[in-house]
Short mmCIF file of C-alpha atoms in Angstrom, two decimals:
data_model
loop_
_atom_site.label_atom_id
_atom_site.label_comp_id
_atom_site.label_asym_id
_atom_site.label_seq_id
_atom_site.Cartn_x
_atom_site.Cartn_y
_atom_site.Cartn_z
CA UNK E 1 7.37 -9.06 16.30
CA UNK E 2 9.66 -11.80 14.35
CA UNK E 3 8.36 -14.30 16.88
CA UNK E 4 5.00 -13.41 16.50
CA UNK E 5 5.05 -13.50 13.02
CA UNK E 6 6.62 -16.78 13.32
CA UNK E 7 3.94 -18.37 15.15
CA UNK E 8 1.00 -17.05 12.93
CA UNK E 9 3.00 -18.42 9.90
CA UNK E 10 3.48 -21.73 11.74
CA UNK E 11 -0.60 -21.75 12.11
CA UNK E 12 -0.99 -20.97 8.07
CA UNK E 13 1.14 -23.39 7.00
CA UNK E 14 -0.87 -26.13 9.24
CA UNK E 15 -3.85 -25.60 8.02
CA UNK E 16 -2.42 -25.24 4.31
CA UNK E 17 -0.87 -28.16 4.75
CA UNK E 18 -3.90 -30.02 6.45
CA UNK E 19 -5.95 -28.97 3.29
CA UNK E 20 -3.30 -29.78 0.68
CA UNK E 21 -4.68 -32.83 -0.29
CA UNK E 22 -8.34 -31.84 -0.97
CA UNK E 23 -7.16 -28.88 -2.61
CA UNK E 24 -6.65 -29.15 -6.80
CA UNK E 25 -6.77 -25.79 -8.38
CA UNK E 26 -3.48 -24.69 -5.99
CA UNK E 27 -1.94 -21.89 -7.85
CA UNK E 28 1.31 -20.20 -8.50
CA UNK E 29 1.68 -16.77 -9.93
CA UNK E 30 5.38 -15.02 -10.40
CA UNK E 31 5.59 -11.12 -10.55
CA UNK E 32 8.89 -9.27 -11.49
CA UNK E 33 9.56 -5.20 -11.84
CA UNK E 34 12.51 -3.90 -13.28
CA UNK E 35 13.02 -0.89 -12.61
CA UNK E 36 15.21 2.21 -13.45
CA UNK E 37 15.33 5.85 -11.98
CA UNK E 38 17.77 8.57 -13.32
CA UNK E 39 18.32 12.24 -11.99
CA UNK E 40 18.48 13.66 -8.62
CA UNK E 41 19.56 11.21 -5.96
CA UNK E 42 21.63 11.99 -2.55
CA UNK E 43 25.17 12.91 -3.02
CA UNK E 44 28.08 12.05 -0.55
CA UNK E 45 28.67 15.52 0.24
CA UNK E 46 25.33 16.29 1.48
CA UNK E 47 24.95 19.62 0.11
CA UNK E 48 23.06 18.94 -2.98
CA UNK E 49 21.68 16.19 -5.61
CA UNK E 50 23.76 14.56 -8.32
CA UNK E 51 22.48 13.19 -11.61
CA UNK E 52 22.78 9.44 -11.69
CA UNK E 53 21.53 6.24 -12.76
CA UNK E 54 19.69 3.29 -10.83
CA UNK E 55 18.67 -0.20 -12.25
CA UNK E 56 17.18 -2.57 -10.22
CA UNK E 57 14.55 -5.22 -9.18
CA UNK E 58 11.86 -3.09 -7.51
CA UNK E 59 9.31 -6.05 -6.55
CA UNK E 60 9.70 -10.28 -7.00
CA UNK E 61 7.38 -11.95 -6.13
CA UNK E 62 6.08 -15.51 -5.76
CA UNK E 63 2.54 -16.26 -4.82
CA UNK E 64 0.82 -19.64 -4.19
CA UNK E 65 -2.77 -19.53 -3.83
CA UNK E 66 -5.86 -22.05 -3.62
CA UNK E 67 -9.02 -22.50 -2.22
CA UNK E 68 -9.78 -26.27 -0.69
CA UNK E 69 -13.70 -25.28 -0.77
CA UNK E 70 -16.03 -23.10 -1.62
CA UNK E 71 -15.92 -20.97 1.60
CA UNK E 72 -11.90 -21.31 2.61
CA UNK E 73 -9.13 -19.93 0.63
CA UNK E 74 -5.41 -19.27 1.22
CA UNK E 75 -2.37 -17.36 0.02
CA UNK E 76 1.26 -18.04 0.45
CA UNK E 77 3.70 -14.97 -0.93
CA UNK E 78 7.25 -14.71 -0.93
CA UNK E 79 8.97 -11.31 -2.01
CA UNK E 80 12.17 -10.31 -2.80
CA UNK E 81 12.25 -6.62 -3.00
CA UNK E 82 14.29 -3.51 -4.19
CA UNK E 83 17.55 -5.80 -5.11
CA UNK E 84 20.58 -3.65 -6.81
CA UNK E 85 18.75 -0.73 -5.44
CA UNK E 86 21.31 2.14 -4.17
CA UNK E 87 21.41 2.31 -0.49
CA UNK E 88 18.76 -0.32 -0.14
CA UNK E 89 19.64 -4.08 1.37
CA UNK E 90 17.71 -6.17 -0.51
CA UNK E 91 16.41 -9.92 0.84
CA UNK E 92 13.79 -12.89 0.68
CA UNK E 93 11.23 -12.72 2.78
CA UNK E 94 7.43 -14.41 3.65
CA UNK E 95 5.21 -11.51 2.54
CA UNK E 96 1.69 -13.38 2.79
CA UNK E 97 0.52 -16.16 4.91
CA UNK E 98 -2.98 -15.88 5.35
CA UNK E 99 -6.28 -17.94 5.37
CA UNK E 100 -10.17 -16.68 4.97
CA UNK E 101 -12.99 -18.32 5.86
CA UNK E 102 -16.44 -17.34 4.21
CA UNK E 103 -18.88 -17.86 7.96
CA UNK E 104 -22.26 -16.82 6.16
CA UNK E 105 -22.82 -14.37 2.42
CA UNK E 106 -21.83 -11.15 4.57
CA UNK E 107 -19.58 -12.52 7.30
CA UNK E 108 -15.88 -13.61 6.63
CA UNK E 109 -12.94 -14.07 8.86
CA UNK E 110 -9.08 -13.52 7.87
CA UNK E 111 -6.30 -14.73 9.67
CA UNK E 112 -2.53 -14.25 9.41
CA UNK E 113 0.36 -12.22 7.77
CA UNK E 114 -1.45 -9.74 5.31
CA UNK E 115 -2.02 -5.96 4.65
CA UNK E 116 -4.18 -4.20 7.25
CA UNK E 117 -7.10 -2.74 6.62
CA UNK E 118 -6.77 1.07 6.05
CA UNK E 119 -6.00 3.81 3.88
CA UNK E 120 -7.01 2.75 0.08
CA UNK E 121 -4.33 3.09 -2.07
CA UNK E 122 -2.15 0.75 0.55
CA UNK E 123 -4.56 -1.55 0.25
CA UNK E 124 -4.73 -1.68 -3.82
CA UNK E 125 -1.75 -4.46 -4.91
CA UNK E 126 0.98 -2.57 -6.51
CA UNK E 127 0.89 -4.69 -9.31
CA UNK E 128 -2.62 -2.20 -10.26
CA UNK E 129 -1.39 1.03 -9.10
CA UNK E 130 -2.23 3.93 -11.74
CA UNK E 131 1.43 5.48 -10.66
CA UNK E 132 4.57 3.85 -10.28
CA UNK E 133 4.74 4.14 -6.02
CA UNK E 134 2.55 5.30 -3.70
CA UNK E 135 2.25 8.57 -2.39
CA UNK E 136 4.47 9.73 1.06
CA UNK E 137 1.27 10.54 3.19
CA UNK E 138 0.24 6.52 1.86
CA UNK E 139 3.57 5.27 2.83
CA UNK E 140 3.76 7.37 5.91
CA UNK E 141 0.17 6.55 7.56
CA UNK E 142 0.91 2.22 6.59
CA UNK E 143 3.72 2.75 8.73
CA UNK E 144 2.64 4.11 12.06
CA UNK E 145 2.36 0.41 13.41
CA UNK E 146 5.02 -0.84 11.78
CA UNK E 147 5.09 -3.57 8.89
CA UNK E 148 1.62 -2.45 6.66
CA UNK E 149 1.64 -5.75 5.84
CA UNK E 150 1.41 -7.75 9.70
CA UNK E 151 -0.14 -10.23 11.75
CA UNK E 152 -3.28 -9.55 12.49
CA UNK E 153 -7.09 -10.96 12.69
CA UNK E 154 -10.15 -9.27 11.00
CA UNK E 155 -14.06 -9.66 10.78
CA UNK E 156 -14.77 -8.31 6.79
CA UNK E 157 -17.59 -8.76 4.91
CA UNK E 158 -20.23 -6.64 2.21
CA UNK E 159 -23.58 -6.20 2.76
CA UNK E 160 -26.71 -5.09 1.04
CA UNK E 161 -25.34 -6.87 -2.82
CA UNK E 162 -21.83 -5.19 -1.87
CA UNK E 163 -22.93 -1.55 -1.43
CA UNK E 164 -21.33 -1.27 2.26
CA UNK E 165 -18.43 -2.91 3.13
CA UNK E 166 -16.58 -3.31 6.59
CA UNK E 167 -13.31 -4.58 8.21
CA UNK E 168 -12.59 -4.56 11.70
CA UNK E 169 -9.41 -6.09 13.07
CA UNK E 170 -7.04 -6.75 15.59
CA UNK E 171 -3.19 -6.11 15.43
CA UNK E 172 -0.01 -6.66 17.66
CA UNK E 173 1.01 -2.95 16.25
CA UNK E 174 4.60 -1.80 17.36
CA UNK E 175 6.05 -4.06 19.52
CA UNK E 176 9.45 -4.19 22.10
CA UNK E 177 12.52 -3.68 20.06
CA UNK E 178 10.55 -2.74 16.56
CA UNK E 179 12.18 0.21 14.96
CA UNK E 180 9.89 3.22 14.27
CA UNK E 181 9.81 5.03 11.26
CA UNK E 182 7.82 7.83 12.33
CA UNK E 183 9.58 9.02 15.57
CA UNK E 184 13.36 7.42 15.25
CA UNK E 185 13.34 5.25 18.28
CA UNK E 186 12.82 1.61 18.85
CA UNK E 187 9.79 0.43 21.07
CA UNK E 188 10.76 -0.31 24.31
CA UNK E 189 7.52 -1.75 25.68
CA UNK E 190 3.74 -1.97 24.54
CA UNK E 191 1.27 -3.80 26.54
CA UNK E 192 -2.34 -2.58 24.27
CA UNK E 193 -3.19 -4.61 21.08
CA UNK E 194 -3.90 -2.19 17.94
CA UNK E 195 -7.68 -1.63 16.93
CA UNK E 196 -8.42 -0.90 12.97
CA UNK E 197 -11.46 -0.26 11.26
CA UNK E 198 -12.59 0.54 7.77
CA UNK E 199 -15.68 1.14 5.89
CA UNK E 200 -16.67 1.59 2.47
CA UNK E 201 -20.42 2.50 0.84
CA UNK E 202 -21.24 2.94 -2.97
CA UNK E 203 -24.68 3.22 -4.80
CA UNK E 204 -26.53 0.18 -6.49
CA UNK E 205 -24.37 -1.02 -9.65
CA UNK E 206 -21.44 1.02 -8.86
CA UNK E 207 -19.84 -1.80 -6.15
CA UNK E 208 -15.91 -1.94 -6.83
CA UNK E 209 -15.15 -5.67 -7.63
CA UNK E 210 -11.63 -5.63 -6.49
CA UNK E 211 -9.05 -2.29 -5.34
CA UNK E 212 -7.47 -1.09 -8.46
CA UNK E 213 -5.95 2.25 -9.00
CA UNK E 214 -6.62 0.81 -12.99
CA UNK E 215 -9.51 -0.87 -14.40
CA UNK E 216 -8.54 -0.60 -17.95
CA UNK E 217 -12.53 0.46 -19.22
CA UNK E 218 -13.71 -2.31 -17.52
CA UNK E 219 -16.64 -1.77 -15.44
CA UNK E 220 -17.35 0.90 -13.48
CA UNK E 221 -17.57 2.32 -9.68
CA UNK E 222 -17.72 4.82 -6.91
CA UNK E 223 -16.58 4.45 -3.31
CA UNK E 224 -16.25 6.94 -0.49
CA UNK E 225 -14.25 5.46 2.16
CA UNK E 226 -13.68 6.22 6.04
CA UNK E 227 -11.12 4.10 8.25
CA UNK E 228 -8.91 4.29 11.24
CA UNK E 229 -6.57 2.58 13.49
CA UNK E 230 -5.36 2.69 17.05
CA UNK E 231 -2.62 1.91 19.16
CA UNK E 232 -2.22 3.53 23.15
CA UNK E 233 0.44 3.24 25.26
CA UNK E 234 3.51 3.01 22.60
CA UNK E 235 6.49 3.52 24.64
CA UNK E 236 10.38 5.14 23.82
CA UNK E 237 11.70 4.35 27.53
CA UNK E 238 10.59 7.64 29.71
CA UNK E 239 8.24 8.55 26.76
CA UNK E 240 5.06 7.04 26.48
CA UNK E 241 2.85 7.62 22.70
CA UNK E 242 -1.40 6.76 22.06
CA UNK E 243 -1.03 6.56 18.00
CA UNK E 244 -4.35 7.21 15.92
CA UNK E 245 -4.67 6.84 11.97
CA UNK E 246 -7.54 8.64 10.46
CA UNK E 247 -8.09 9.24 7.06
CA UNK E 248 -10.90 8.88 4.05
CA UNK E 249 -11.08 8.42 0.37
CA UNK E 250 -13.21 8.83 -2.33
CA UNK E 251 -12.32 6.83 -5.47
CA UNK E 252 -14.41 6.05 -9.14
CA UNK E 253 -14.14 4.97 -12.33
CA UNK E 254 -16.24 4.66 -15.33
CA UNK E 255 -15.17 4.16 -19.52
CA UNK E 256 -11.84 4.61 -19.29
CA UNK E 257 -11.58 7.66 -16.24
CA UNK E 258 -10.33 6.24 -13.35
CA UNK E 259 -10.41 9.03 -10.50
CA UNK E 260 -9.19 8.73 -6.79
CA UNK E 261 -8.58 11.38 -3.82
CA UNK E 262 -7.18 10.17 -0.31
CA UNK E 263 -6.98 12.17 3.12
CA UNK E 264 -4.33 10.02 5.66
CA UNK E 265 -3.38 11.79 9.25
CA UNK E 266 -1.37 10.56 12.26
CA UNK E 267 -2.49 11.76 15.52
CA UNK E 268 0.54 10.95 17.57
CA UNK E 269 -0.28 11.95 21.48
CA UNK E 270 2.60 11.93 23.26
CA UNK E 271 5.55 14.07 24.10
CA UNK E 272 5.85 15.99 20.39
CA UNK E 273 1.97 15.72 20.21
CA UNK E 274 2.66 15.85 16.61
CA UNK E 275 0.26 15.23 13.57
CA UNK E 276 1.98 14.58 10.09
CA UNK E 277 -0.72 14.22 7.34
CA UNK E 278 -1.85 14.95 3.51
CA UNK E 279 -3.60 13.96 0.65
CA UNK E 280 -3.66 13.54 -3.14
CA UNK E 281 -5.52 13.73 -6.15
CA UNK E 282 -4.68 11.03 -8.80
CA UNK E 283 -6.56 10.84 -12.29
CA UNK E 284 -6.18 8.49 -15.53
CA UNK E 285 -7.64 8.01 -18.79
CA UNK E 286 -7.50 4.94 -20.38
CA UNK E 287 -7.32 5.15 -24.06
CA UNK E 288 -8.58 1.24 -25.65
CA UNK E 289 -7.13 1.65 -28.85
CA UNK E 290 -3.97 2.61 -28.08
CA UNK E 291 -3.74 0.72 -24.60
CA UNK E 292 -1.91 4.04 -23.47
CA UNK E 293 -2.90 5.43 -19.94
CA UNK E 294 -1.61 8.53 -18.97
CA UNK E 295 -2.63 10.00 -15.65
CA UNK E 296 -1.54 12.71 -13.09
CA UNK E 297 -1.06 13.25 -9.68
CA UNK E 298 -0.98 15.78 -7.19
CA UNK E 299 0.33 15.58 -3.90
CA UNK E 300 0.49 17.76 -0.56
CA UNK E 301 2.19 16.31 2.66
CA UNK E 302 2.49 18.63 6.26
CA UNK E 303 5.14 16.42 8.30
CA UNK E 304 3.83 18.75 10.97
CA UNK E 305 7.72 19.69 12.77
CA UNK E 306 7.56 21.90 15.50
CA UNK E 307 9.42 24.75 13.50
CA UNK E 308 7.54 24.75 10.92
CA UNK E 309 8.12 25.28 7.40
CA UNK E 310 8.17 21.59 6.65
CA UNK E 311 5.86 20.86 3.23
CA UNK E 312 6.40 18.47 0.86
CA UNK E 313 4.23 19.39 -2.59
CA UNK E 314 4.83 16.43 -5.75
CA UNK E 315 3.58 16.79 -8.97
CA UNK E 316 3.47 13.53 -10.75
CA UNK E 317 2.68 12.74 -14.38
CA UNK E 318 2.92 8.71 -15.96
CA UNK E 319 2.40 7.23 -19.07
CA UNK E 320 1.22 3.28 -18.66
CA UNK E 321 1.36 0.77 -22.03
CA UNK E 322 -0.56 -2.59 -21.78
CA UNK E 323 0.70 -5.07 -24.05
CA UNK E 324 -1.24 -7.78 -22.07
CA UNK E 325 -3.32 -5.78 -19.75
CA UNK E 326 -1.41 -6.06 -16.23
CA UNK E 327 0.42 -9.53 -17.30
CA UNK E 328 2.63 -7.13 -19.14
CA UNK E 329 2.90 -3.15 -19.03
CA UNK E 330 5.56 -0.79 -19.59
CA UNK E 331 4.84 2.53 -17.25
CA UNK E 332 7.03 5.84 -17.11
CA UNK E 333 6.74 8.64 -14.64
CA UNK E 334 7.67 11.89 -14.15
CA UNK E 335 8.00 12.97 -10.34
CA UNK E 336 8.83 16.68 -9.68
CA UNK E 337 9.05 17.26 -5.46
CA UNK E 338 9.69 20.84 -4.17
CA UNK E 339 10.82 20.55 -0.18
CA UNK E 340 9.89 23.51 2.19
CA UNK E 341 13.58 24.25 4.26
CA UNK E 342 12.80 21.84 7.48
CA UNK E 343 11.95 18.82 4.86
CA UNK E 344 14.85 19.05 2.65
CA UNK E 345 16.58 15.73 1.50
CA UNK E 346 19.74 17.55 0.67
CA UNK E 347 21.11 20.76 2.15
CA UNK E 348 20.20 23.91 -0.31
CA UNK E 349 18.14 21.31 -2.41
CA UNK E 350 14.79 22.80 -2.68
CA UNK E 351 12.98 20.31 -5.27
CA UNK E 352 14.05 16.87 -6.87
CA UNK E 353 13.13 15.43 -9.91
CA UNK E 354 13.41 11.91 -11.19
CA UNK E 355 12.84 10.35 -14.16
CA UNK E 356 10.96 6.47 -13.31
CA UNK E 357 10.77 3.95 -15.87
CA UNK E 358 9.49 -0.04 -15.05
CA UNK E 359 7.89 -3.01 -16.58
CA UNK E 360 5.75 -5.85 -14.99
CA UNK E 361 5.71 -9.17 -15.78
CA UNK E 362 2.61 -11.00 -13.87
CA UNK E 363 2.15 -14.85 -15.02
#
């Protein structure tokens, strides 16, 4: 995978650098979270949580961005994520290095290191989430190929004045030696490309301009959503795993109410024949003259073990200032998770709550 990722970031930074000189709006942008949680993390013991502190970068980020002509535009992004954070090694890395090119009004082609296309609320930028992170079926379904955010090469495009959209691609998925988050092991051979596919459809005048989980009473939409993604013949030496993503969303948002309800499984065919999935319900209300959001969350995720008793249910409830919009907001959180016995973090620790507090500065 680190070679591969090499070489498509080798072929971005040609053709940035072949268009460098007709390009003069390049941009920069600069995005920094501080973060802090407090209450129940892991103890050393194991046998329960203790009440502590953590401060610490949660996202930096550094984005260059143009677009040479009308019809080609790039992004370069460099992140630097969860630094001070406890039990978390923190480093630089190339996050986005990817170009799109406009063929005809309905047809565009993407190439390079970027999110893939599935499962809406991965695909929304965290900098407009409505909660602080993303939900555990989210984060578990973006990581049944690996790195969510991964080489790959996609057809996307919106047709009828943006009522359907579509995005079909084509992925390396888990590779030899990548480790997998899902099962424990690392890959010891794939030989089948990943297939992934998403589609979107809203009425006349209700066409999403851009994923947001918060439009701040701006505009106004509704989206039902349906995507997938494939990978067969995923092996763990004698083992050998077909991987399928399903999942579908339904999302809207209209003076101020901003509304959004995901479904994510994994089908995971092989020797466990296992299926973790969920979903979530997430509303806001965005209140102008204040610039106060609050909004709650509920969350149900099956992990699907073969004994059973293994539910994870969060109940979630923020509080989001905008002193400048999303240039600058202050957002607090509430996260109460109660742990069936197989899904416990801690021994004879049933629930966890934490207390999540972070700003964003975007210029």
């Amino acid at each position: 995978m680190n070679r591969q990722r090499s070489l498509w970031t080798f072929l971005v930074l040609l053709t940035l650098i072949g268009s460098a000189t007709a390009d003069n709006s390049i941009k920069f942008k600069v995005r920094i979270q501080p973060r802090l949680d407090l209450g129940d993390h892991k103890g050393a013991a194991g046998d329960g949580y203790a009440t502590r502190l953590d401060l610490y970068i949660r996202r930096s980020r550094l984005e260059v961005s143009g677009r040479p002509t009308d019809d080609m535009f790039y992004v370069l992004g460099a992140s630097g994520d969860r630094a001070g954070q406890r039990g978390s090694s923190a480093g630089a890395e190339l996050n986005y290095a990817f170009v799109n090119y406009r063929l005809a009004p309905s047809i565009e082609v993407r190439a390079g290191l970027v999110k893939l296309p599935y499962s809406r609320s991965a695909l929304v930028s965290s900098s407009r989430l409505l909660l602080i992170e993303r939900t555990q079926t989210v984060n578990t379904a973006a990581s049944a190929f690996g790195s969510y955010i991964a080489p790959h090469l996609a057809l996307h495009g919106r047709w009828h004045t943006g009522a359907i959209g579509y995005s079909l691609a084509l992925m390396d998925g888990l590779q030899p030696g990548d480790a997998d988050r899902l099962s424990g092991q690392n890959v010891s051979a794939s030989g089948t490309p990943g297939l992934v596919g998403r589609f979107e459809i809203s009425p006349d005048g209700w066409v999403e301009g851009g994923e947001s989980d918060s439009h701040l009473g701006v505009g106004r939409h509704l989206t039902v959503g349906v995507n997938g993604a494939l990978q067969s013949g995923i092996e763990f030496g004698a083992a050998t795993e077909d991987r399928l993503v399903i999942g579908g969303d339904i999302s809207f948002h209209q003076s101020g109410v901003s509304f959004l309800s995901e479904y994510l499984r994994v089908n995971r065919n092989g020797a466990d024949d296992v299926a973790p999935a969920g979903w979530y319900t997430q509303v806001g209300v965005y209140i102008a003259d204040l610039k106060l959001e609050p909004a709650v969350r509920f969350e149900r995720y099956d992990a699907d073990l073969p004994g059973g008793s293994d539910v994870t249910t969060a109940y979630t409830g923020g509080l989001n200032w905008y002193r400048h919009g999303h240039d600058l907001k202050i957002m607090a959180n509430v996260v109460h998770s109660r742990f069936q016995r197989a899904v416990r973090e801690q021994d004879g620790a049933g629930s966890r709550t934490l207390l999540q507090l972070q700003n964003q500065m975007y210029f």
